[in-house]
PDB file of C-alpha atoms and ligand atoms in Angstrom:
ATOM      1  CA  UNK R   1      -1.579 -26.224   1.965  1.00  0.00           C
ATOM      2  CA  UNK R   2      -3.377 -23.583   0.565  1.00  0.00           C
ATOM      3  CA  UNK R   3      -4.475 -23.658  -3.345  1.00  0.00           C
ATOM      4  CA  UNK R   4      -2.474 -22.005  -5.510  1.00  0.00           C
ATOM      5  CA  UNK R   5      -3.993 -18.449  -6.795  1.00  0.00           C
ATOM      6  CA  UNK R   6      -5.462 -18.322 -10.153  1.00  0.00           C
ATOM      7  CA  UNK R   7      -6.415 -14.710 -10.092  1.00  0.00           C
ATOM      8  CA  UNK R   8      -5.782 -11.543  -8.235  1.00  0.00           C
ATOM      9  CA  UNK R   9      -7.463  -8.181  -8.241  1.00  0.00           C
ATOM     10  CA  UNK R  10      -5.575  -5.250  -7.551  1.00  0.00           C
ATOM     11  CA  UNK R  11      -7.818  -2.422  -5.812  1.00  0.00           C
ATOM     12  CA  UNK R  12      -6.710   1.488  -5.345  1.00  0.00           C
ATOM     13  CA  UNK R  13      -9.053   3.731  -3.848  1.00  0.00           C
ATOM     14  CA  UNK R  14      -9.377   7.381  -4.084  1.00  0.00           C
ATOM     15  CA  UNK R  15      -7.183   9.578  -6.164  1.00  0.00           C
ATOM     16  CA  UNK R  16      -4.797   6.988  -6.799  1.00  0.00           C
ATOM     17  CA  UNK R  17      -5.882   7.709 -10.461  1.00  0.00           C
ATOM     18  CA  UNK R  18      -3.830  10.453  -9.875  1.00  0.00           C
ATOM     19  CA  UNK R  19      -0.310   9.051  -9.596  1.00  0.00           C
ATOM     20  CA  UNK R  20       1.901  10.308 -11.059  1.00  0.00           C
ATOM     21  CA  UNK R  21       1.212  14.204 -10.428  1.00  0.00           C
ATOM     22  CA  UNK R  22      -0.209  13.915  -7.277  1.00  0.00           C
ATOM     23  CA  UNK R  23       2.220  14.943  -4.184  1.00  0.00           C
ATOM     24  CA  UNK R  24       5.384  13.326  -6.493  1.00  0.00           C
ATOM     25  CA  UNK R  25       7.582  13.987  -3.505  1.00  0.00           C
ATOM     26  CA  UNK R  26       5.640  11.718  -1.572  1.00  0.00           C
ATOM     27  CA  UNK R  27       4.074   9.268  -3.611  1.00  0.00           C
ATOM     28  CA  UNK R  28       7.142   8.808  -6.768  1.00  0.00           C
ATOM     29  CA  UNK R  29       6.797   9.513 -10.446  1.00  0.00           C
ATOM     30  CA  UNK R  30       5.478   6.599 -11.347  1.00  0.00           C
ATOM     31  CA  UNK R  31       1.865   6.874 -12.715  1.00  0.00           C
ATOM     32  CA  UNK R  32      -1.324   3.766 -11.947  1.00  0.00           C
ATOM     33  CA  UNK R  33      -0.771   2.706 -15.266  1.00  0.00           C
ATOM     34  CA  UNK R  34       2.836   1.953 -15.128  1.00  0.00           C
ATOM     35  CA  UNK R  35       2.745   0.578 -11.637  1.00  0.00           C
ATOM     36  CA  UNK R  36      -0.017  -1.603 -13.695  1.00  0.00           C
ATOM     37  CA  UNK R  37       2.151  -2.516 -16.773  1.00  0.00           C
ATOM     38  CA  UNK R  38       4.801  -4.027 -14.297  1.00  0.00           C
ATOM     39  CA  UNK R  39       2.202  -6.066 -12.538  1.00  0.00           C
ATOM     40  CA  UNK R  40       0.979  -7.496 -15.371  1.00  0.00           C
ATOM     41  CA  UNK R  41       3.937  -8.827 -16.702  1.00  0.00           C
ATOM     42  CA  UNK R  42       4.815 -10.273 -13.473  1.00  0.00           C
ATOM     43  CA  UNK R  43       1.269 -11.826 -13.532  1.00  0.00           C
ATOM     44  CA  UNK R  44       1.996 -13.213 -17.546  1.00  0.00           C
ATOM     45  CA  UNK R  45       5.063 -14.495 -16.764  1.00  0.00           C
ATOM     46  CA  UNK R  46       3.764 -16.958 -13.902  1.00  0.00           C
ATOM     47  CA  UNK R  47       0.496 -17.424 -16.002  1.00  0.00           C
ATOM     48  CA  UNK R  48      -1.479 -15.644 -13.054  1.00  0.00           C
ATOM     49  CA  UNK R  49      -4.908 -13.776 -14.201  1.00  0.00           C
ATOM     50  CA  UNK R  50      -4.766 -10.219 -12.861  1.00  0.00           C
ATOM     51  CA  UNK R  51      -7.542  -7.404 -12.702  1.00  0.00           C
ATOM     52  CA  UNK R  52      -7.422  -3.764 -12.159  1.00  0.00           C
ATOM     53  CA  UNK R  53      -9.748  -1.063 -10.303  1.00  0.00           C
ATOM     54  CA  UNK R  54      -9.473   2.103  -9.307  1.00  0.00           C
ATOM     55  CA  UNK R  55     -12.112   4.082  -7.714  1.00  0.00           C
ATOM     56  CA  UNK R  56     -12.821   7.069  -5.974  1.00  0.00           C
ATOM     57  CA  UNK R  57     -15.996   5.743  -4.367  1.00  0.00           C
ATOM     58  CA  UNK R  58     -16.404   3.548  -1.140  1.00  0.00           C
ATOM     59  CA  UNK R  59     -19.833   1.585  -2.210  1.00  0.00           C
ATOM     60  CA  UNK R  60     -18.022   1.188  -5.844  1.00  0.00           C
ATOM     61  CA  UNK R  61     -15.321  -0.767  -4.103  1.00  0.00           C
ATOM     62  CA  UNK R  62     -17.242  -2.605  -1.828  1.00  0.00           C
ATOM     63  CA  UNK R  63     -19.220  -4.003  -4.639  1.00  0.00           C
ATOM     64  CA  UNK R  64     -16.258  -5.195  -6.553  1.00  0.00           C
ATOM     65  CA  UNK R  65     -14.766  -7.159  -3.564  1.00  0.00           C
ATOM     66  CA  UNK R  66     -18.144  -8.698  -2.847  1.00  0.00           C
ATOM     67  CA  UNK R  67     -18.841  -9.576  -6.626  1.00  0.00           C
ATOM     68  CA  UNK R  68     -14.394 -10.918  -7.292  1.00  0.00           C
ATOM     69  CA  UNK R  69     -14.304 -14.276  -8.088  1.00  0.00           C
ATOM     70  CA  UNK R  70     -10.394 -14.190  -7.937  1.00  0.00           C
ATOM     71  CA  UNK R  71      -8.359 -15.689  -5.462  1.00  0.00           C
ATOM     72  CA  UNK R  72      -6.571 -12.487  -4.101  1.00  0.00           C
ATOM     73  CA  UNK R  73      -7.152  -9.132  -3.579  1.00  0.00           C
ATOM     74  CA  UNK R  74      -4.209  -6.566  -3.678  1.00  0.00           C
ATOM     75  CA  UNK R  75      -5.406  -3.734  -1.799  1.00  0.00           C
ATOM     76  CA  UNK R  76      -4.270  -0.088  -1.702  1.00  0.00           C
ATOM     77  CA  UNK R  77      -7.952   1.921  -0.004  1.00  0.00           C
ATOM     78  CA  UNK R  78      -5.843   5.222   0.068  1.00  0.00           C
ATOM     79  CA  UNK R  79      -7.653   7.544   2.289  1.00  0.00           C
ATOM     80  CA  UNK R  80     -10.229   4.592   3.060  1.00  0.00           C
ATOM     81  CA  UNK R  81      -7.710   3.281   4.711  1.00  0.00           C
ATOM     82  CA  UNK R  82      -7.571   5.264   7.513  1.00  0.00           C
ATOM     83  CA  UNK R  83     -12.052   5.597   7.767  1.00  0.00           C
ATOM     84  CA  UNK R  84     -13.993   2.720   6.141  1.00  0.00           C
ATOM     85  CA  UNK R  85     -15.543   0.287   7.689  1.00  0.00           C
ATOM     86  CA  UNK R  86     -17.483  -0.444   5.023  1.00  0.00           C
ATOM     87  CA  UNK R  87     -14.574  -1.912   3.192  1.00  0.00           C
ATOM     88  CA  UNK R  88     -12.841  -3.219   6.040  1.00  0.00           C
ATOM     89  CA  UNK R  89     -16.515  -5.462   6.133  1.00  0.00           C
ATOM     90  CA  UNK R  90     -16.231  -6.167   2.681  1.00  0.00           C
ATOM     91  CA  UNK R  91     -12.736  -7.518   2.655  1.00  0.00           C
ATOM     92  CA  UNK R  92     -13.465  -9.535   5.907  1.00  0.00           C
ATOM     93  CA  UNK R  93     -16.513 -11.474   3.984  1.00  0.00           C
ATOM     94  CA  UNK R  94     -13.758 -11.941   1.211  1.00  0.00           C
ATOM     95  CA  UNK R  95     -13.301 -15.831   1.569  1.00  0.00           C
ATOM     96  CA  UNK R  96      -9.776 -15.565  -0.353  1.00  0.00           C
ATOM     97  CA  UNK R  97      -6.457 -14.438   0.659  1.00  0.00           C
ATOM     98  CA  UNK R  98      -5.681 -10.193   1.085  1.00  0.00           C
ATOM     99  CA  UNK R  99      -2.494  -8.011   1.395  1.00  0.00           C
ATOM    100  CA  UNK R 100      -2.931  -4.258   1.919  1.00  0.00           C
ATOM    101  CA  UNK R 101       0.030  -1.907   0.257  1.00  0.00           C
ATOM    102  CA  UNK R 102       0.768   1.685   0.936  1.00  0.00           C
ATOM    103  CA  UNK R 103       3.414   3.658  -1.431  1.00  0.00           C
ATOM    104  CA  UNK R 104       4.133   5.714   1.271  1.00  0.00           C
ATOM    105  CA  UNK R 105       5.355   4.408   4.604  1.00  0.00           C
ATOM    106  CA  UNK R 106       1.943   5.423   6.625  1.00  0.00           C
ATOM    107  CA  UNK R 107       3.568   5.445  10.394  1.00  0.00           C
ATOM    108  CA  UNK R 108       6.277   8.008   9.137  1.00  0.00           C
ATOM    109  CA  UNK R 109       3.798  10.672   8.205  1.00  0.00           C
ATOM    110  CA  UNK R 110       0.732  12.616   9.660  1.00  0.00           C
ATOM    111  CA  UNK R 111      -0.812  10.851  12.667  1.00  0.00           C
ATOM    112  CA  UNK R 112      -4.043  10.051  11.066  1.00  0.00           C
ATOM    113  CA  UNK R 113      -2.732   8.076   8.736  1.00  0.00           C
ATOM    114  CA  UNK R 114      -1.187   5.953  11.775  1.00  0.00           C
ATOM    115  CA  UNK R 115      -4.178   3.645  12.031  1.00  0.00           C
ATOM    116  CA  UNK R 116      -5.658   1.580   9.311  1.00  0.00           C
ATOM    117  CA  UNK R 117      -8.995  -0.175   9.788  1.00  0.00           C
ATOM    118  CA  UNK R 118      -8.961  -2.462   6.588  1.00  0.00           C
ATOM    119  CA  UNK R 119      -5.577  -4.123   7.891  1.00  0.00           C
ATOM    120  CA  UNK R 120      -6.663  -6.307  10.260  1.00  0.00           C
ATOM    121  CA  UNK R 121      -8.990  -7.598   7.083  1.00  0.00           C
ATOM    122  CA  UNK R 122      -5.456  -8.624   5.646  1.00  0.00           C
ATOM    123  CA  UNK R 123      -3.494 -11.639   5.985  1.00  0.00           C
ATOM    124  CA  UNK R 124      -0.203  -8.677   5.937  1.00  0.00           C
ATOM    125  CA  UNK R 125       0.419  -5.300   4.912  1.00  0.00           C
ATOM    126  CA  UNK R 126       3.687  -3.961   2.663  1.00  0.00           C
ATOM    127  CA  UNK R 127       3.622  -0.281   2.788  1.00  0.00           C
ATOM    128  CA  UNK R 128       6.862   3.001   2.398  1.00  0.00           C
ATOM    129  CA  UNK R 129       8.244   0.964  -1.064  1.00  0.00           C
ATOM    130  CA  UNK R 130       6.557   2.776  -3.454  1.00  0.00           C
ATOM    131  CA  UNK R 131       5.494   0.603  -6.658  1.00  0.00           C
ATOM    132  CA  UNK R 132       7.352  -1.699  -5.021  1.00  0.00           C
ATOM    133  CA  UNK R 133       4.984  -2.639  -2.242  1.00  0.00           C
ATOM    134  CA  UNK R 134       2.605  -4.095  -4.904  1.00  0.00           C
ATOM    135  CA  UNK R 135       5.228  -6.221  -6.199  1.00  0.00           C
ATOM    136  CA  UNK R 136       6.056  -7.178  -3.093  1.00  0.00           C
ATOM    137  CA  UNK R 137       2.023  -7.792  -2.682  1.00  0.00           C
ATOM    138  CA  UNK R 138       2.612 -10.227  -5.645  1.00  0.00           C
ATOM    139  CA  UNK R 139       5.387 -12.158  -4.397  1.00  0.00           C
ATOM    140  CA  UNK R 140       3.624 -12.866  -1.439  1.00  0.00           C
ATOM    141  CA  UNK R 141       0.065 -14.149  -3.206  1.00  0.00           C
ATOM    142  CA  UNK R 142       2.106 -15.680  -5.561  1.00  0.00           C
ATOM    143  CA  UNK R 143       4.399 -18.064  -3.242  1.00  0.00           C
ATOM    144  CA  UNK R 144       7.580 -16.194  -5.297  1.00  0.00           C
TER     145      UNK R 144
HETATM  146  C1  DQA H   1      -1.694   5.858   0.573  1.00  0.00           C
HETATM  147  C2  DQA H   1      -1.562   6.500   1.961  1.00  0.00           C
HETATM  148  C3  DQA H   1      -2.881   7.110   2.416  1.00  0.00           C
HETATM  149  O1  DQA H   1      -2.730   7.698   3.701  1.00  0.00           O
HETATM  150  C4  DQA H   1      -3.326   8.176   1.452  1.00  0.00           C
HETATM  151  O2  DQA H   1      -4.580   8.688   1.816  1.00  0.00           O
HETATM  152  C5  DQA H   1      -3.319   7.724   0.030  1.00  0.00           C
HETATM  153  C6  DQA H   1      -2.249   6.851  -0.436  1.00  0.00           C
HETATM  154  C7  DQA H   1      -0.341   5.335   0.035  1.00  0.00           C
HETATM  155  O3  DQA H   1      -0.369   4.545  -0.889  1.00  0.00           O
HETATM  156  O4  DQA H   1       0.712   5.747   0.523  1.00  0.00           O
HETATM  157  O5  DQA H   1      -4.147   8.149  -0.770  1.00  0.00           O
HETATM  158  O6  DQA H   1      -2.579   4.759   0.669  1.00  0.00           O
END
């Protein structure tokens, strides 16, 4: 059995600092900080550590995976998705456990977005429920 996480991070790449007013119709109303809030209490109530980071730059995120000491990574890359390798590496040299999230469901939209090369870094991927795909992200690190 595996051990029971202590800590996640939660990662969102570029313009995900955005949410909110960015492309509402296809990304919700709901703004990085709220989507935040809700995680955290969901992390205080089970007495789970949580982190947050956004950034808009590739080495930036591939630092913070490589330097985590936490036990998960929740990981929305954004448009990194769908180019880095770099962070694909990263989260493949990431001895803990990883799910990817999308708001948007990523196979219903433009066909560049079809392919992800981080998910095959990642144990699953929950993507098309909005906020709801990182609570979804929780349940699973969490065993809930
Ligand atoms: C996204 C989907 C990506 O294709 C896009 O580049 C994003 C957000 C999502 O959460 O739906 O920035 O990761």
């Amino acid at each position: 059995m595996q051990d029971k996480i202590k800590k996640i991070l939660v990662i969102n790449g570029p313009n995900m600092n955005l949410l909110g007013s960015r492309e509402p119709g296809i990304y919700g109303s709901d703004t990085l900080e709220s989507i935040n809030v809700k995680m955290k209490k969901k992390a205080g109530e089970t007495g789970l550590d949580i982190e947050f980071f956004q950034s808009n730059h590739e080495g930036d995120i591939v630092d913070r995976i490589g330097q985590t000491d936490a036990g998960g990574i929740i990981i929305n890359p954004a448009a990194f998705t769908h180019t880095s390798i770099a962070i694909r590496d990263s989260l493949s040299a990431f001895k803990g456990r990883i799910v990817e999230v999308h708001l948007s469901n990523i196979f219903a939209r433009e066909e560049f977005r079809h392919r992800s090369l981080t998910a095959a870094a990642a144990e699953g991927v929950v993507c098309g429920f909005g906020a709801a795909s990182y609570m979804l992200a929780m349940d699973v690190l969490t065993g809930s």
